[in-house]
Amino acid sequence: MTTTLSRTAERTGSVQVRDVRRTFGRGRKQVEALGPVDLDVRAGEFVSIVGPSGCGKSTLLRAIGGLIRPTSGRIELDVVGDHPLAMIFQDYGIYPWKRVLDNVRFGLDIQGVPRREGDLRARDWLERLGLGDFAGSWPHELSGGMRQRVSIARAMTADPEILLMDEPFAALDAQLRALLQEELLQISQRDPRTVLFVTHSLAEAILLADRVVVMSARPGRILLDRQVPFGRPRTPDIRRSPEFAELEDELWQTLRAEVTEQLGTQREALGGASDGSR
Amino acid sequence: MAVVDQASPTSTPARGRTIVRQPSRAELDPERTHRRRRLLETALAIGVPVCLLLLWQAASAWNWIDGRLYPAPTEIGRRGWDLITEGTLWHDLFSTSRRVLLGWALGSAAGAVLGVLMGSSSLLRKALEPTLDALYVVPKLALLPILFNIFGLGEGSQIALVAITVFFFVWIATMAAIMSVPEGYRDGGHVFGAGRWQMFRHVVFPAAAPQMMVGARVAAGVAVLVIVAAEFLVGEDGLGYLIFSSRNLFINDAMFVGIVVVALLGVLFAQVLRLLERVLLPWVDHRDGGSGQ
């Protein structure tokens, strides 16, 4: 399709988040989950978002993806195509009732891409992610790592302008995780596009991203916004450089203060009333 | 600036556009949205049946339908009031309710016990499942003659019929529920050294209870259905008797009174069970008023 060609010439898909807040529930049960948050992501930029548990990272991502609306503020996505978004979820989000190939082709089916072309593009991504032999398998026949690869393949096959990733590797073991990080690093460098990547892992965030954003405890605001001091293409070896350690340490110090404070308030809440156990 | 067209015609690729995500009314005023939603839901829940009744009344009044065969709601209401004041309706309602409750309780208890046993033991399952499967598909009303032989023509047969019907529903639901208790829950119990009874009391039963309850609730509806048929066949009193004997005597409004009361009885029974479920199983997430069966 022409959108693919035009995009390689000029990157599209930028995100502007302006003063966005989100609350959940009503009345006494109302919880401020997010904000106010301001964030700009340039077209083609890879931004990692880290923050303590429950800080609203996923909420922000879901708001950008249009799964929920902000309670106030405004998000703008500047895009070109009709189907500019794809998202990769923590629990893979692939459908048990579709074979691997059909899962990977899902985004293209939605876009109305003809079956033959869809199959070709889906197979291409399956090959690239080492899943070529599993096109006809059912998801339940695959391991967790392979399922997450299917999920990545599904997103990449759709060729989105903006790719949202919500802790995509959280459910994987450490070795598999390292491996998939490296795969994603390769993919994102060969096929650059706008990515918002939510994770708990600071090393993962730095390795993959052009920019790392640290969010505060709930309601999540942006505490720190750092450019990653490594150009592209880069390799996983940057993990061993002093600059990597330095940035990781800076991010951790910021995050640590937040997590500690969060634990403190939780203890207080537990001491005060037996409420809010969730 | 919902959609932005890029100005220069040739150099830029396809036309760009801006997707805007912003709060809708639901986010800007959640209280109001929630209130309006509740109001709408209540209005619909009351309004739809009322409209149907009005439609029926109108159809009767303008003679779109034969008023002798399908009496107007007001006629039915009047007749219902008569039957209440005469006391016969109370008697029929009481008889039917008693049969339903007794039969349901007996059938549920037996179904739960056998379901738990069969869900826990694969040997027992292998031994009994084919037989029970075969019996399950036999229309229970066809068993009524046999029940007459055992229990005579009175109460016993009718209660037994309800019990047998309910039994199968609860048995299947319970067995499935016990078998689908996640292995992880059992593992926890095993590691802590729980014995058979402790495992059942602390782990398996609570885990299976919500699904068992669904079986019991479905069975409650079927119990009402079956008793009406049984009362028609045995016929001395009860709502089923009221419905069918009125029809034989061409007292159509009394027949409809019976039908309406049976429907109300079924709804009431299901609601009571739902309430019971909330009290007995507080850990189940009952969201959205818990409607779906």
PDB file of N, CA and C in Angstrom, chain A residues 16-77:
ATOM      1  N   GLN A  16       0.688  14.559  20.957  1.00  0.00           N
ATOM      2  CA  GLN A  16       0.750  15.674  21.909  1.00  0.00           C
ATOM      3  C   GLN A  16      -0.255  15.429  23.021  1.00  0.00           C
ATOM      4  N   VAL A  17       0.256  15.349  24.228  1.00  0.00           N
ATOM      5  CA  VAL A  17      -0.617  15.173  25.394  1.00  0.00           C
ATOM      6  C   VAL A  17      -0.598  16.486  26.157  1.00  0.00           C
ATOM      7  N   ARG A  18      -1.775  17.084  26.338  1.00  0.00           N
ATOM      8  CA  ARG A  18      -1.852  18.401  26.966  1.00  0.00           C
ATOM      9  C   ARG A  18      -2.714  18.354  28.218  1.00  0.00           C
ATOM     10  N   ASP A  19      -2.071  18.501  29.376  1.00  0.00           N
ATOM     11  CA  ASP A  19      -2.808  18.712  30.618  1.00  0.00           C
ATOM     12  C   ASP A  19      -3.857  17.617  30.848  1.00  0.00           C
ATOM     13  N   VAL A  20      -3.471  16.380  30.579  1.00  0.00           N
ATOM     14  CA  VAL A  20      -4.450  15.291  30.655  1.00  0.00           C
ATOM     15  C   VAL A  20      -4.525  14.730  32.066  1.00  0.00           C
ATOM     16  N   ARG A  21      -5.742  14.602  32.538  1.00  0.00           N
ATOM     17  CA  ARG A  21      -6.020  13.917  33.806  1.00  0.00           C
ATOM     18  C   ARG A  21      -7.021  12.815  33.556  1.00  0.00           C
ATOM     19  N   ARG A  22      -7.001  11.861  34.472  1.00  0.00           N
ATOM     20  CA  ARG A  22      -8.032  10.837  34.411  1.00  0.00           C
ATOM     21  C   ARG A  22      -8.364  10.388  35.835  1.00  0.00           C
ATOM     22  N   THR A  23      -9.642  10.404  36.149  1.00  0.00           N
ATOM     23  CA  THR A  23     -10.101   9.851  37.422  1.00  0.00           C
ATOM     24  C   THR A  23     -11.000   8.672  37.117  1.00  0.00           C
ATOM     25  N   PHE A  24     -11.078   7.760  38.100  1.00  0.00           N
ATOM     26  CA  PHE A  24     -11.980   6.623  37.958  1.00  0.00           C
ATOM     27  C   PHE A  24     -12.976   6.633  39.104  1.00  0.00           C
ATOM     28  N   GLY A  25     -14.164   6.115  38.857  1.00  0.00           N
ATOM     29  CA  GLY A  25     -15.169   6.014  39.908  1.00  0.00           C
ATOM     30  C   GLY A  25     -15.851   7.339  40.175  1.00  0.00           C
ATOM     31  N   ARG A  26     -16.838   7.305  41.085  1.00  0.00           N
ATOM     32  CA  ARG A  26     -17.584   8.504  41.417  1.00  0.00           C
ATOM     33  C   ARG A  26     -17.628   8.670  42.919  1.00  0.00           C
ATOM     34  N   GLY A  27     -17.922   9.869  43.342  1.00  0.00           N
ATOM     35  CA  GLY A  27     -18.183  10.145  44.748  1.00  0.00           C
ATOM     36  C   GLY A  27     -17.019   9.748  45.640  1.00  0.00           C
ATOM     37  N   ARG A  28     -17.338   9.021  46.716  1.00  0.00           N
ATOM     38  CA  ARG A  28     -16.306   8.679  47.689  1.00  0.00           C
ATOM     39  C   ARG A  28     -15.291   7.699  47.115  1.00  0.00           C
ATOM     40  N   LYS A  29     -15.731   6.922  46.133  1.00  0.00           N
ATOM     41  CA  LYS A  29     -14.825   5.918  45.567  1.00  0.00           C
ATOM     42  C   LYS A  29     -13.955   6.486  44.459  1.00  0.00           C
ATOM     43  N   GLN A  30     -14.031   7.797  44.269  1.00  0.00           N
ATOM     44  CA  GLN A  30     -13.294   8.390  43.165  1.00  0.00           C
ATOM     45  C   GLN A  30     -11.791   8.316  43.401  1.00  0.00           C
ATOM     46  N   VAL A  31     -11.063   7.910  42.378  1.00  0.00           N
ATOM     47  CA  VAL A  31      -9.619   7.781  42.470  1.00  0.00           C
ATOM     48  C   VAL A  31      -8.995   8.599  41.346  1.00  0.00           C
ATOM     49  N   GLU A  32      -8.034   9.444  41.711  1.00  0.00           N
ATOM     50  CA  GLU A  32      -7.296  10.169  40.687  1.00  0.00           C
ATOM     51  C   GLU A  32      -6.171   9.287  40.208  1.00  0.00           C
ATOM     52  N   ALA A  33      -6.257   8.848  38.965  1.00  0.00           N
ATOM     53  CA  ALA A  33      -5.289   7.876  38.467  1.00  0.00           C
ATOM     54  C   ALA A  33      -4.133   8.553  37.761  1.00  0.00           C
ATOM     55  N   LEU A  34      -4.404   9.668  37.142  1.00  0.00           N
ATOM     56  CA  LEU A  34      -3.394  10.210  36.230  1.00  0.00           C
ATOM     57  C   LEU A  34      -3.480  11.726  36.164  1.00  0.00           C
ATOM     58  N   GLY A  35      -2.301  12.327  36.155  1.00  0.00           N
ATOM     59  CA  GLY A  35      -2.204  13.677  35.717  1.00  0.00           C
ATOM     60  C   GLY A  35      -2.130  14.769  36.779  1.00  0.00           C
ATOM     61  N   PRO A  36      -1.971  15.998  36.324  1.00  0.00           N
ATOM     62  CA  PRO A  36      -1.960  16.388  34.912  1.00  0.00           C
ATOM     63  C   PRO A  36      -0.640  16.018  34.218  1.00  0.00           C
ATOM     64  N   VAL A  37      -0.769  15.547  32.992  1.00  0.00           N
ATOM     65  CA  VAL A  37       0.396  15.107  32.229  1.00  0.00           C
ATOM     66  C   VAL A  37       0.495  15.898  30.925  1.00  0.00           C
ATOM     67  N   ASP A  38       1.719  16.366  30.647  1.00  0.00           N
ATOM     68  CA  ASP A  38       2.013  16.926  29.331  1.00  0.00           C
ATOM     69  C   ASP A  38       3.144  16.129  28.727  1.00  0.00           C
ATOM     70  N   LEU A  39       2.968  15.731  27.478  1.00  0.00           N
ATOM     71  CA  LEU A  39       4.002  14.916  26.843  1.00  0.00           C
ATOM     72  C   LEU A  39       3.944  15.123  25.342  1.00  0.00           C
ATOM     73  N   ASP A  40       5.116  15.330  24.753  1.00  0.00           N
ATOM     74  CA  ASP A  40       5.177  15.418  23.297  1.00  0.00           C
ATOM     75  C   ASP A  40       6.072  14.320  22.762  1.00  0.00           C
ATOM     76  N   VAL A  41       5.571  13.596  21.794  1.00  0.00           N
ATOM     77  CA  VAL A  41       6.383  12.568  21.151  1.00  0.00           C
ATOM     78  C   VAL A  41       6.453  12.901  19.676  1.00  0.00           C
ATOM     79  N   ARG A  42       7.688  13.077  19.183  1.00  0.00           N
ATOM     80  CA  ARG A  42       7.861  13.412  17.777  1.00  0.00           C
ATOM     81  C   ARG A  42       7.602  12.192  16.910  1.00  0.00           C
ATOM     82  N   ALA A  43       7.303  12.431  15.668  1.00  0.00           N
ATOM     83  CA  ALA A  43       7.114  11.325  14.737  1.00  0.00           C
ATOM     84  C   ALA A  43       8.402  10.523  14.640  1.00  0.00           C
ATOM     85  N   GLY A  44       8.303   9.210  14.779  1.00  0.00           N
ATOM     86  CA  GLY A  44       9.465   8.345  14.664  1.00  0.00           C
ATOM     87  C   GLY A  44      10.252   8.188  15.948  1.00  0.00           C
ATOM     88  N   GLU A  45       9.826   8.852  17.011  1.00  0.00           N
ATOM     89  CA  GLU A  45      10.559   8.783  18.264  1.00  0.00           C
ATOM     90  C   GLU A  45      10.101   7.587  19.097  1.00  0.00           C
ATOM     91  N   PHE A  46      11.053   6.965  19.785  1.00  0.00           N
ATOM     92  CA  PHE A  46      10.769   5.837  20.661  1.00  0.00           C
ATOM     93  C   PHE A  46      10.877   6.343  22.092  1.00  0.00           C
ATOM     94  N   VAL A  47       9.749   6.401  22.806  1.00  0.00           N
ATOM     95  CA  VAL A  47       9.734   6.924  24.170  1.00  0.00           C
ATOM     96  C   VAL A  47       9.323   5.827  25.147  1.00  0.00           C
ATOM     97  N   SER A  48      10.159   5.609  26.159  1.00  0.00           N
ATOM     98  CA  SER A  48       9.803   4.657  27.215  1.00  0.00           C
ATOM     99  C   SER A  48       9.212   5.415  28.389  1.00  0.00           C
ATOM    100  N   ILE A  49       8.200   4.804  29.011  1.00  0.00           N
ATOM    101  CA  ILE A  49       7.572   5.404  30.182  1.00  0.00           C
ATOM    102  C   ILE A  49       7.737   4.440  31.353  1.00  0.00           C
ATOM    103  N   VAL A  50       8.405   4.900  32.419  1.00  0.00           N
ATOM    104  CA  VAL A  50       8.540   4.072  33.610  1.00  0.00           C
ATOM    105  C   VAL A  50       7.886   4.774  34.793  1.00  0.00           C
ATOM    106  N   GLY A  51       7.550   4.006  35.813  1.00  0.00           N
ATOM    107  CA  GLY A  51       6.921   4.600  36.990  1.00  0.00           C
ATOM    108  C   GLY A  51       6.481   3.515  37.948  1.00  0.00           C
ATOM    109  N   PRO A  52       6.174   3.871  39.203  1.00  0.00           N
ATOM    110  CA  PRO A  52       5.755   2.871  40.179  1.00  0.00           C
ATOM    111  C   PRO A  52       4.440   2.196  39.768  1.00  0.00           C
ATOM    112  N   SER A  53       4.168   1.054  40.369  1.00  0.00           N
ATOM    113  CA  SER A  53       2.929   0.335  40.063  1.00  0.00           C
ATOM    114  C   SER A  53       1.716   1.215  40.325  1.00  0.00           C
ATOM    115  N   GLY A  54       0.765   1.148  39.437  1.00  0.00           N
ATOM    116  CA  GLY A  54      -0.485   1.870  39.637  1.00  0.00           C
ATOM    117  C   GLY A  54      -0.348   3.368  39.458  1.00  0.00           C
ATOM    118  N   CYS A  55       0.707   3.829  38.754  1.00  0.00           N
ATOM    119  CA  CYS A  55       0.909   5.276  38.646  1.00  0.00           C
ATOM    120  C   CYS A  55       0.157   5.853  37.455  1.00  0.00           C
ATOM    121  N   GLY A  56      -0.502   4.994  36.694  1.00  0.00           N
ATOM    122  CA  GLY A  56      -1.274   5.518  35.578  1.00  0.00           C
ATOM    123  C   GLY A  56      -0.547   5.458  34.249  1.00  0.00           C
ATOM    124  N   LYS A  57       0.573   4.725  34.187  1.00  0.00           N
ATOM    125  CA  LYS A  57       1.288   4.581  32.912  1.00  0.00           C
ATOM    126  C   LYS A  57       0.371   3.959  31.864  1.00  0.00           C
ATOM    127  N   SER A  58      -0.262   2.860  32.282  1.00  0.00           N
ATOM    128  CA  SER A  58      -1.142   2.164  31.341  1.00  0.00           C
ATOM    129  C   SER A  58      -2.353   3.026  30.998  1.00  0.00           C
ATOM    130  N   THR A  59      -2.832   3.770  31.987  1.00  0.00           N
ATOM    131  CA  THR A  59      -3.966   4.652  31.743  1.00  0.00           C
ATOM    132  C   THR A  59      -3.626   5.674  30.667  1.00  0.00           C
ATOM    133  N   LEU A  60      -2.426   6.228  30.768  1.00  0.00           N
ATOM    134  CA  LEU A  60      -1.986   7.201  29.770  1.00  0.00           C
ATOM    135  C   LEU A  60      -1.948   6.560  28.378  1.00  0.00           C
ATOM    136  N   LEU A  61      -1.383   5.354  28.345  1.00  0.00           N
ATOM    137  CA  LEU A  61      -1.269   4.660  27.068  1.00  0.00           C
ATOM    138  C   LEU A  61      -2.650   4.351  26.487  1.00  0.00           C
ATOM    139  N   ARG A  62      -3.549   3.921  27.368  1.00  0.00           N
ATOM    140  CA  ARG A  62      -4.901   3.571  26.909  1.00  0.00           C
ATOM    141  C   ARG A  62      -5.650   4.808  26.443  1.00  0.00           C
ATOM    142  N   ALA A  63      -5.373   5.942  27.087  1.00  0.00           N
ATOM    143  CA  ALA A  63      -6.022   7.180  26.645  1.00  0.00           C
ATOM    144  C   ALA A  63      -5.510   7.583  25.264  1.00  0.00           C
ATOM    145  N   ILE A  64      -4.188   7.421  25.061  1.00  0.00           N
ATOM    146  CA  ILE A  64      -3.627   7.742  23.742  1.00  0.00           C
ATOM    147  C   ILE A  64      -4.208   6.801  22.691  1.00  0.00           C
ATOM    148  N   GLY A  65      -4.378   5.530  23.093  1.00  0.00           N
ATOM    149  CA  GLY A  65      -4.914   4.548  22.163  1.00  0.00           C
ATOM    150  C   GLY A  65      -6.406   4.693  21.924  1.00  0.00           C
ATOM    151  N   GLY A  66      -7.074   5.554  22.714  1.00  0.00           N
ATOM    152  CA  GLY A  66      -8.509   5.756  22.522  1.00  0.00           C
ATOM    153  C   GLY A  66      -9.357   4.705  23.213  1.00  0.00           C
ATOM    154  N   LEU A  67      -8.757   3.928  24.138  1.00  0.00           N
ATOM    155  CA  LEU A  67      -9.539   2.918  24.858  1.00  0.00           C
ATOM    156  C   LEU A  67     -10.327   3.557  25.994  1.00  0.00           C
ATOM    157  N   ILE A  68      -9.795   4.651  26.555  1.00  0.00           N
ATOM    158  CA  ILE A  68     -10.556   5.451  27.511  1.00  0.00           C
ATOM    159  C   ILE A  68     -10.373   6.917  27.144  1.00  0.00           C
ATOM    160  N   ARG A  69     -11.270   7.755  27.647  1.00  0.00           N
ATOM    161  CA  ARG A  69     -11.117   9.171  27.398  1.00  0.00           C
ATOM    162  C   ARG A  69     -10.479   9.836  28.601  1.00  0.00           C
ATOM    163  N   PRO A  70      -9.752  10.922  28.362  1.00  0.00           N
ATOM    164  CA  PRO A  70      -9.267  11.674  29.517  1.00  0.00           C
ATOM    165  C   PRO A  70     -10.433  12.335  30.252  1.00  0.00           C
ATOM    166  N   THR A  71     -10.263  12.553  31.560  1.00  0.00           N
ATOM    167  CA  THR A  71     -11.284  13.266  32.321  1.00  0.00           C
ATOM    168  C   THR A  71     -11.204  14.753  32.026  1.00  0.00           C
ATOM    169  N   SER A  72      -9.984  15.225  31.796  1.00  0.00           N
ATOM    170  CA  SER A  72      -9.842  16.591  31.293  1.00  0.00           C
ATOM    171  C   SER A  72      -8.563  16.653  30.473  1.00  0.00           C
ATOM    172  N   GLY A  73      -8.404  17.734  29.737  1.00  0.00           N
ATOM    173  CA  GLY A  73      -7.242  17.859  28.874  1.00  0.00           C
ATOM    174  C   GLY A  73      -7.502  17.323  27.485  1.00  0.00           C
ATOM    175  N   ARG A  74      -6.445  17.141  26.732  1.00  0.00           N
ATOM    176  CA  ARG A  74      -6.608  16.862  25.315  1.00  0.00           C
ATOM    177  C   ARG A  74      -5.404  16.111  24.781  1.00  0.00           C
ATOM    178  N   ILE A  75      -5.668  15.127  23.970  1.00  0.00           N
ATOM    179  CA  ILE A  75      -4.587  14.382  23.320  1.00  0.00           C
ATOM    180  C   ILE A  75      -4.772  14.511  21.822  1.00  0.00           C
ATOM    181  N   GLU A  76      -3.686  14.832  21.132  1.00  0.00           N
ATOM    182  CA  GLU A  76      -3.766  14.913  19.678  1.00  0.00           C
ATOM    183  C   GLU A  76      -2.759  13.979  19.046  1.00  0.00           C
ATOM    184  N   LEU A  77      -3.219  13.247  18.058  1.00  0.00           N
ATOM    185  CA  LEU A  77      -2.324  12.387  17.289  1.00  0.00           C
ATOM    186  C   LEU A  77      -2.313  12.893  15.863  1.00  0.00           C
TER     187      LEU A  77
END
